Short mmCIF file of C-alpha atoms and ligand atoms in Angstrom, two decimals:
data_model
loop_
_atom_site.label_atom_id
_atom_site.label_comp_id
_atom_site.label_asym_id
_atom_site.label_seq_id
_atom_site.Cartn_x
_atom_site.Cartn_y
_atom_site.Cartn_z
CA UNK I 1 -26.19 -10.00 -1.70
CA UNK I 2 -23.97 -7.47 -2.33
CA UNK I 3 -21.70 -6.34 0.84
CA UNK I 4 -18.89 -3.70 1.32
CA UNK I 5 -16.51 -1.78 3.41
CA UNK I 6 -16.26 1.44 4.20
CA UNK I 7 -12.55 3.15 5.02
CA UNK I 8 -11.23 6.66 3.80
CA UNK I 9 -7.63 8.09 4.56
CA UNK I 10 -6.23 11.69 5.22
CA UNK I 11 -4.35 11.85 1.93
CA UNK I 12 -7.23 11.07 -0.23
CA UNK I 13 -9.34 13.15 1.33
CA UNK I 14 -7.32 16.20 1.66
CA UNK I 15 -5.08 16.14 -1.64
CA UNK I 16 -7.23 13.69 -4.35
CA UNK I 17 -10.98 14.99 -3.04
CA UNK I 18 -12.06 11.39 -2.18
CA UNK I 19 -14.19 11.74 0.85
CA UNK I 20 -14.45 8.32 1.62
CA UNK I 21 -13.84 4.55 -0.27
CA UNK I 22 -16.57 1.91 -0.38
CA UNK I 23 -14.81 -1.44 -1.22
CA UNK I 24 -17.04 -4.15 -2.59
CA UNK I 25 -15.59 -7.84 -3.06
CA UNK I 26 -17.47 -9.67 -5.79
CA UNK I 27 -17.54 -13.20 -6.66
CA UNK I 28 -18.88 -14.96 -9.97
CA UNK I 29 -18.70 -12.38 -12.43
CA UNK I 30 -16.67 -12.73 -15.21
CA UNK I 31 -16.37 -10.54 -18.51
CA UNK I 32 -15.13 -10.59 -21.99
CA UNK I 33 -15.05 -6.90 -22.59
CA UNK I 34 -14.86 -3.33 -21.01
CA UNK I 35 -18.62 -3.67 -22.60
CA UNK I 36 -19.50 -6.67 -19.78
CA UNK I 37 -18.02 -4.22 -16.92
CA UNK I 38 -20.17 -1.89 -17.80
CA UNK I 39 -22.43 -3.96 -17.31
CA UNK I 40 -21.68 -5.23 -14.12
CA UNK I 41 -20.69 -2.02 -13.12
CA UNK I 42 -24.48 -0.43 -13.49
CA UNK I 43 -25.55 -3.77 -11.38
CA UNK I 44 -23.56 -2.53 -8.40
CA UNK I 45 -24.01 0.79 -9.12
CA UNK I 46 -27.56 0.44 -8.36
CA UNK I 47 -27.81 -1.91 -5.77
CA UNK I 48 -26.29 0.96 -3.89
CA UNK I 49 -28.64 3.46 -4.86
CA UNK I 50 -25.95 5.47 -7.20
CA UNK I 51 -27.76 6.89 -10.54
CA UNK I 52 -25.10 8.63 -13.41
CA UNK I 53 -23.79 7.89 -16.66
CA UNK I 54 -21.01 5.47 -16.17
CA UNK I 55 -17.78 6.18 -18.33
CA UNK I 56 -14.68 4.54 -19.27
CA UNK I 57 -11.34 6.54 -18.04
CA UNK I 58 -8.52 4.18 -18.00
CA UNK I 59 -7.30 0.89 -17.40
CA UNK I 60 -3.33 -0.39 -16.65
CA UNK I 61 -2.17 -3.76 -16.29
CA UNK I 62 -0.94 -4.71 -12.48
CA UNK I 63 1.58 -7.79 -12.97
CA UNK I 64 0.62 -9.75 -15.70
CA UNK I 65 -2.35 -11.25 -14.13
CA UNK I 66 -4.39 -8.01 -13.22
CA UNK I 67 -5.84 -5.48 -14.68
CA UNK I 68 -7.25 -2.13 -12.64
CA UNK I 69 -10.81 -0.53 -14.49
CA UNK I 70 -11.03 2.37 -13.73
CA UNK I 71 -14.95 4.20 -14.47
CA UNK I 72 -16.31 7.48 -13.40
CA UNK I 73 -20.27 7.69 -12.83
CA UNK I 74 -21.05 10.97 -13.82
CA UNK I 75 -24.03 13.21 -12.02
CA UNK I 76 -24.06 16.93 -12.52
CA UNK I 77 -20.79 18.13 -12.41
CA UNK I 78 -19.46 15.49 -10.16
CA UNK I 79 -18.63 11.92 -10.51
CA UNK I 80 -17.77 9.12 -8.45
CA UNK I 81 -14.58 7.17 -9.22
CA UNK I 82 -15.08 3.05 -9.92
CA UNK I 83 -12.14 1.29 -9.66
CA UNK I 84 -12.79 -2.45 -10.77
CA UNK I 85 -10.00 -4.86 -9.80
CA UNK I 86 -10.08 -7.91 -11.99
CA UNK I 87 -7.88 -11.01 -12.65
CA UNK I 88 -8.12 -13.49 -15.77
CA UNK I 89 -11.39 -12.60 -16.53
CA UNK I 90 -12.92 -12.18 -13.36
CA UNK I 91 -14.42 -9.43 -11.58
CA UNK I 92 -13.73 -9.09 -7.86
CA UNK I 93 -13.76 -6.19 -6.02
CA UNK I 94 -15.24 -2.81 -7.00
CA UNK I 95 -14.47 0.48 -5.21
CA UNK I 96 -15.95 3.55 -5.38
CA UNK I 97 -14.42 6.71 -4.78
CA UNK I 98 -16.69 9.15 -3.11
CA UNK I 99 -16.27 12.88 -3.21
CA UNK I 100 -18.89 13.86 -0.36
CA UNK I 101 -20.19 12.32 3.01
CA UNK I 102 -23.94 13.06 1.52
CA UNK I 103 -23.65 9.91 -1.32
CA UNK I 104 -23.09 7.64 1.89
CA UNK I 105 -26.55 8.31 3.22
CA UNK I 106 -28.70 5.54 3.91
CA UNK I 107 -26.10 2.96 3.37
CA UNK I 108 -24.71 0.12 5.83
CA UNK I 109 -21.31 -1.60 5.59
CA UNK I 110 -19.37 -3.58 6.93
CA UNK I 111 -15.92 -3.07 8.89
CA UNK I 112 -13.03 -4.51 7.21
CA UNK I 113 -10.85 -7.06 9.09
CA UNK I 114 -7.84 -8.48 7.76
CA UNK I 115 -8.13 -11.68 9.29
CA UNK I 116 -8.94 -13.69 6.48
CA UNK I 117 -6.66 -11.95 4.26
CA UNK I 118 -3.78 -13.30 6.32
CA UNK I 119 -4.12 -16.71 5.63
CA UNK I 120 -0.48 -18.32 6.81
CA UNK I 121 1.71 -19.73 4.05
CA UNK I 122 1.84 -23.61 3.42
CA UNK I 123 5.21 -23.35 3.08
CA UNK I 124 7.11 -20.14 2.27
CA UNK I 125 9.54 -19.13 -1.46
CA UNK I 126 9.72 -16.27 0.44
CA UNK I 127 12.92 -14.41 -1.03
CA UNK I 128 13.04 -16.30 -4.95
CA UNK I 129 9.92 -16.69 -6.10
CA UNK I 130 8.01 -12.95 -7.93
CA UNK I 131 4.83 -14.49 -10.01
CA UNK I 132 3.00 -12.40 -12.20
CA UNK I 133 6.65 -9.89 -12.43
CA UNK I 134 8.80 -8.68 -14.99
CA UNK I 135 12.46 -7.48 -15.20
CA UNK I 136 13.11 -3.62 -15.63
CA UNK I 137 16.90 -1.90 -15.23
CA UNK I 138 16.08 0.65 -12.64
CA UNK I 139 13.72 1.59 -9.93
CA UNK I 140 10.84 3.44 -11.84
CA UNK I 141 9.99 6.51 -9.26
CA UNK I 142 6.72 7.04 -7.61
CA UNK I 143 4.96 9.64 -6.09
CA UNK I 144 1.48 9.65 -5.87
CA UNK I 145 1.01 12.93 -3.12
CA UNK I 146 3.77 14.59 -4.82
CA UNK I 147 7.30 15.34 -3.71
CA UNK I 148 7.73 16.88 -0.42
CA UNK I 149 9.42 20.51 -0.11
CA UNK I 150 13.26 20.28 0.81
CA UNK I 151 13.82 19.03 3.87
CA UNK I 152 15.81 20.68 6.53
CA UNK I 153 17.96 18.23 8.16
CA UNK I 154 18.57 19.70 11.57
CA UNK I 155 14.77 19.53 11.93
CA UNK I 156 13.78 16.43 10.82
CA UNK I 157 13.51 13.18 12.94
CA UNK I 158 12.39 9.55 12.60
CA UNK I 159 9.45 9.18 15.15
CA UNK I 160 9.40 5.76 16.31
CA UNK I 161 6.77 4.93 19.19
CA UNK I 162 3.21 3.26 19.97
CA UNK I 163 2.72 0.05 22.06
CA UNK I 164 6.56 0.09 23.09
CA UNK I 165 8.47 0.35 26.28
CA UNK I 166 10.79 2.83 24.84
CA UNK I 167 9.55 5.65 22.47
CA UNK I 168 12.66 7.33 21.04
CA UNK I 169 13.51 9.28 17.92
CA UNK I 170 16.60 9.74 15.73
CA UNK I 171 18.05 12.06 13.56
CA UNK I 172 19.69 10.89 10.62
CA UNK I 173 23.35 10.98 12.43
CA UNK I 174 21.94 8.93 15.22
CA UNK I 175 20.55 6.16 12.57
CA UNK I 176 23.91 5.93 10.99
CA UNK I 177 25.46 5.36 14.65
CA UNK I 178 22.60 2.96 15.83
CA UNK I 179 24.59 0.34 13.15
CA UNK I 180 23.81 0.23 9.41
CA UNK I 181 24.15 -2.59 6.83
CA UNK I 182 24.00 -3.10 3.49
CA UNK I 183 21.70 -5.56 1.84
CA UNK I 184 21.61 -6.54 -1.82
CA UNK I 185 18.28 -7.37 -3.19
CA UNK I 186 15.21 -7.76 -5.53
CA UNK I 187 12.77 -5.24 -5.49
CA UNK I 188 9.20 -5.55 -6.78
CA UNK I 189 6.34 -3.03 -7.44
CA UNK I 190 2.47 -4.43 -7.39
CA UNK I 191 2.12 -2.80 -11.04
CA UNK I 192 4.83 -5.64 -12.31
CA UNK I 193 7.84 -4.17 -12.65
CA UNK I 194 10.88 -5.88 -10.77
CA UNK I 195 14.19 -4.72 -10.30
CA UNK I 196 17.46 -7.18 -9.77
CA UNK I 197 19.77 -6.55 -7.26
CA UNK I 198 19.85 -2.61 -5.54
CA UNK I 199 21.55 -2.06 -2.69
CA UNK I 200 20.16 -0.26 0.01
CA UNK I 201 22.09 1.00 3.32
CA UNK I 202 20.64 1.77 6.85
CA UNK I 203 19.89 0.24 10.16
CA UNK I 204 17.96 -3.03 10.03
CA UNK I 205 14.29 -3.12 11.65
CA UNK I 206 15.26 -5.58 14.10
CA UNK I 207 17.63 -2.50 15.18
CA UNK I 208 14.73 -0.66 15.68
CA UNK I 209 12.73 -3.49 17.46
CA UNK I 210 15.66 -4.18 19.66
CA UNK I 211 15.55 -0.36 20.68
CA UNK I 212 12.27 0.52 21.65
CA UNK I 213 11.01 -2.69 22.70
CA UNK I 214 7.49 -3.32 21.29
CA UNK I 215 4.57 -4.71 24.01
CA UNK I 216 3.39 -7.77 23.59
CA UNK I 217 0.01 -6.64 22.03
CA UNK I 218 1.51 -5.10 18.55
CA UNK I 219 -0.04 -6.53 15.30
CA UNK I 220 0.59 -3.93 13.12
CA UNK I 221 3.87 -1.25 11.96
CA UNK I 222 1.81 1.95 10.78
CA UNK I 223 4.48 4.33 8.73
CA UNK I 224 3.39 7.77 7.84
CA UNK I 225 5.48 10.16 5.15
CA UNK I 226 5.94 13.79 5.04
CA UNK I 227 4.07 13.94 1.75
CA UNK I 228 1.08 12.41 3.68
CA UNK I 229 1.45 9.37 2.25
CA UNK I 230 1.21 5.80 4.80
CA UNK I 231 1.11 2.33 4.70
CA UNK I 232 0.92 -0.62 7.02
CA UNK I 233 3.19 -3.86 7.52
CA UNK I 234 2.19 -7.15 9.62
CA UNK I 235 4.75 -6.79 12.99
CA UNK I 236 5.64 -10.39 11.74
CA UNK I 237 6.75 -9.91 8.19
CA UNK I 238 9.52 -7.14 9.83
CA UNK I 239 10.55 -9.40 12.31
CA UNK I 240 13.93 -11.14 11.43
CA UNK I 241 13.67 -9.88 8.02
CA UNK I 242 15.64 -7.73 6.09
CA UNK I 243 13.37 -5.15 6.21
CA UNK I 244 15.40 -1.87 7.23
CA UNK I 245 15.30 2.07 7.46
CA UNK I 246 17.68 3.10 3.83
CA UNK I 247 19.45 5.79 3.60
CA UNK I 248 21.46 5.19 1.18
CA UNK I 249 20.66 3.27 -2.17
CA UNK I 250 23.59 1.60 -4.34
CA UNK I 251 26.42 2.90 -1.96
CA UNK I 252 24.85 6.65 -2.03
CA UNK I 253 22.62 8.55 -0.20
CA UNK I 254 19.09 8.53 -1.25
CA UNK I 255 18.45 10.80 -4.41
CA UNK I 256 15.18 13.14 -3.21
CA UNK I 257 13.03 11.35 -5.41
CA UNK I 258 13.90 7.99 -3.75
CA UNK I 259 12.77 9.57 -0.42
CA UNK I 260 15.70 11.36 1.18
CA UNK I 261 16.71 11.30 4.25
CA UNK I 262 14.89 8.25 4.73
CA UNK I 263 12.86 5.19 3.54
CA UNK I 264 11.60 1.88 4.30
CA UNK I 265 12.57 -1.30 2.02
CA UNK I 266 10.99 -4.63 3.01
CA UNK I 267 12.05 -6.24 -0.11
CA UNK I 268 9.63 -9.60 0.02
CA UNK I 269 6.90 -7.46 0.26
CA UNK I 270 5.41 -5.02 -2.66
CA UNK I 271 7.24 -1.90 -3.23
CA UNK I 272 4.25 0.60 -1.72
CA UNK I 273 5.16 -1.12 1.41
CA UNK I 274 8.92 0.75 0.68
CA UNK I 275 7.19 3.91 2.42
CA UNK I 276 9.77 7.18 1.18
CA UNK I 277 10.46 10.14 2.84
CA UNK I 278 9.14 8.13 6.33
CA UNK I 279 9.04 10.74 9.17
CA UNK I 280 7.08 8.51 11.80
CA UNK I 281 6.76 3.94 12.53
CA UNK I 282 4.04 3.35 14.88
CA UNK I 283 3.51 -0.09 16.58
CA UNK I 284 -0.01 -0.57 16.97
CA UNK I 285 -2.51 -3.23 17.87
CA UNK I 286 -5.50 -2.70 15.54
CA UNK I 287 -5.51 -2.88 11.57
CA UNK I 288 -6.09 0.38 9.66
CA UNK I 289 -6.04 1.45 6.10
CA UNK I 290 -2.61 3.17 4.84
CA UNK I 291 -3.53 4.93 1.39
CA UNK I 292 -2.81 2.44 -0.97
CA UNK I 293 -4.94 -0.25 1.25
CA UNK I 294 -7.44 2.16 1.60
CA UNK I 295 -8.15 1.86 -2.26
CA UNK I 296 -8.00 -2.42 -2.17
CA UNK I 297 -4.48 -3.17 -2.14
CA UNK I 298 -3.36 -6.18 0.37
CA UNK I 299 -2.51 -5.45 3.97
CA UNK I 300 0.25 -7.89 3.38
CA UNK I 301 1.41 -7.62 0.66
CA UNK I 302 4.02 -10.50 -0.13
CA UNK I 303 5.50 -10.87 -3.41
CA UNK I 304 5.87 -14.88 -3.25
CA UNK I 305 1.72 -15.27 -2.28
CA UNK I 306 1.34 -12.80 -5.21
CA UNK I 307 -0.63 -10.51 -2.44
CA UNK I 308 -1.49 -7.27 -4.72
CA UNK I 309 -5.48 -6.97 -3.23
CA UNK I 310 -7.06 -7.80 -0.28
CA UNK I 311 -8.59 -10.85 -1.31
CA UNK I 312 -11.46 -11.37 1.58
N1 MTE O 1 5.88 8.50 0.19
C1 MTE O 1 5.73 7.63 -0.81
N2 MTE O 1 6.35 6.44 -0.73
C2 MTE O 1 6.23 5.54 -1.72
C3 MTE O 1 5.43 5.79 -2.85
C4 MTE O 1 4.79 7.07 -2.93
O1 MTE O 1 4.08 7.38 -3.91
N3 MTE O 1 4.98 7.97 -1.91
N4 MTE O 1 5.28 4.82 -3.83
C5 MTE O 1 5.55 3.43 -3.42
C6 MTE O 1 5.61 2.51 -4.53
S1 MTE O 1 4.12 2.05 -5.20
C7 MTE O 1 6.78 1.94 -4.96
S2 MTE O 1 6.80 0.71 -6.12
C8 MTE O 1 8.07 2.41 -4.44
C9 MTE O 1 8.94 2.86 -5.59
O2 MTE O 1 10.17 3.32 -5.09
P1 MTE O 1 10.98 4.43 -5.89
O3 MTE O 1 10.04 5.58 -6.16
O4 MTE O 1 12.12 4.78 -5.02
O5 MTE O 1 11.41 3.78 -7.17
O6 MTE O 1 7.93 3.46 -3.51
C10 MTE O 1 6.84 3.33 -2.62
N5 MTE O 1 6.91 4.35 -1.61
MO1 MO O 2 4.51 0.28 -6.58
#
């Protein structure tokens, strides 16, 4: 039986036209050819009641054990987006990207929890071990929603609030005076690309934590982006870490493109994680989708477990 989530986020919605994102793990399918996904592609397809002509767009590796399908059914003049997450040969999860609220007539789901996703660590390699990653020279630059317009300093402020005793926000003279350090590390991008030793300046999280004094009920950091852009972090993987706010990278301040003023790096987890241009950190009690997890990705996301999709 086939069963699947259904989440959407602001971002997609408003700036890539995707209404909303059914997410469909699969088990015991495995393929030899973009021919076989086809294949299993018009199974699914149809067991949700979808009818089109189902084309090949794309496809890019993510690390060397991945590779992201991605097929468009086409109806009309619209089409639905398939993105098919595989791994060595296997199938398992499909997501569709769905451009109007009418396709999703009809249909049940089920409501994602990331409980099983979560699975704690035997033992943890934590900082020095990247599977599935290769070596690059330099940060490659992302920006999925774009670049945000310039930002004017004397209005911008860091948000930081939720379940906390102590809401407060800063602007960027008051994180510099809150105490910065400097950390020298690794940095790793789902898609396989790693990066040796960057340095990246700014008050730790624990600063943060310290601060404003999160209730006992958090679960979850939610981190939004002026470009619309958000993602979500485990409360545990930022505590005692060396997860902090940059604001500088290699001894400068950040370049615009790495997310001036300011910008998350949790190094031992995936680089979407690394939120840029970060105008608001919520602490929250109950999971939801940032925009990356909203299309599969882990809400994890450690490098060492090799978390790139949400595996339940
Ligand atoms: N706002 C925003 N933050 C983002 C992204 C993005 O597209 N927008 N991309 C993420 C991804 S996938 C990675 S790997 C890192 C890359 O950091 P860089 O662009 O500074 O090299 O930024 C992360 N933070
Ligand atoms: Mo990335």
């Amino acid at each position: 039986m086939l069963e699947c989530y259904l989440t959407s986020h602001e971002a997609l919605r408003d700036k890539k036209g995707v209404e909303a994102v059914i997410d469909c793990p699969i088990s015991g399918y495995s393929f030899k050819s973009t021919g076989d996904l086809k294949w299993i592609v018009r199974e699914v397809v149809k067991k949700l009641g979808f009818e089109g002509e189902i084309v090949f767009v794309s496809n890019e590796n993510i690390g060397t054990t991945h590779i992201l399908y991605n097929y468009h059914i086409v109806f009309n003049k619209e089409y639905i987006g398939v993105r098919i997450v595989t791994r060595e040969n296997n199938v398992y999860r499909i997501l569709l990207t769905i451009p109007a609220k009418e396709y999703l007539r009809g249909l049940t789901f089920k409501k994602y929890k990331p409980d099983k996703d979560l699975v704690k660590p035997m033992y943890e390699h934590y900082k020095s071990y990247s599977p599935g990653q290769y070596y690059v020279p330099n940060m490659i630059v992302y920006a999925i929603l774009g670049f945000p317009k310039e930002i004017d300093l004397s209005k911008w402020k860091l948000e930081v609030g939720g379940l906390v005793e102590k809401p407060l926000s800063f602007r960027l003279s008051e994180l510099y005076s809150i105490g910065i350090r400097t950390i020298r590390t690794s940095f790793h991008c789902v898609t396989g690309w790693s990066v040796r030793e960057v340095e990246f300046t700014g008050p730790m999280f624990q600063r943060l934590i310290d601060l404003i004094k999160p209730r006992d009920n958090v679960k979850w950091v939610y981190v939004e982006s002026l470009d619309g852009y958000s993602t979500i972090i485990p409360y545990e993987e930022i505590i005692d870490s060396e997860a902090l706010i940059a604001l500088e990278m290699n001894r400068r301040p950040l370049e615009p493109e790495h997310g001036y003023p300011a910008r998350l790096v949790i190094p031992h987890l995936y680089g979407w994680k690394s939120a840029k241009w970060v105008y608001k950190i919520d602490f929250i009690e109950e999971y939801r989708d940032g925009y990356w997890e909203a299309l599969g990705y882990h809400p994890r996301g450690r490098v060492d477990l090799e978390e790139r999709f949400k595996k339940a």
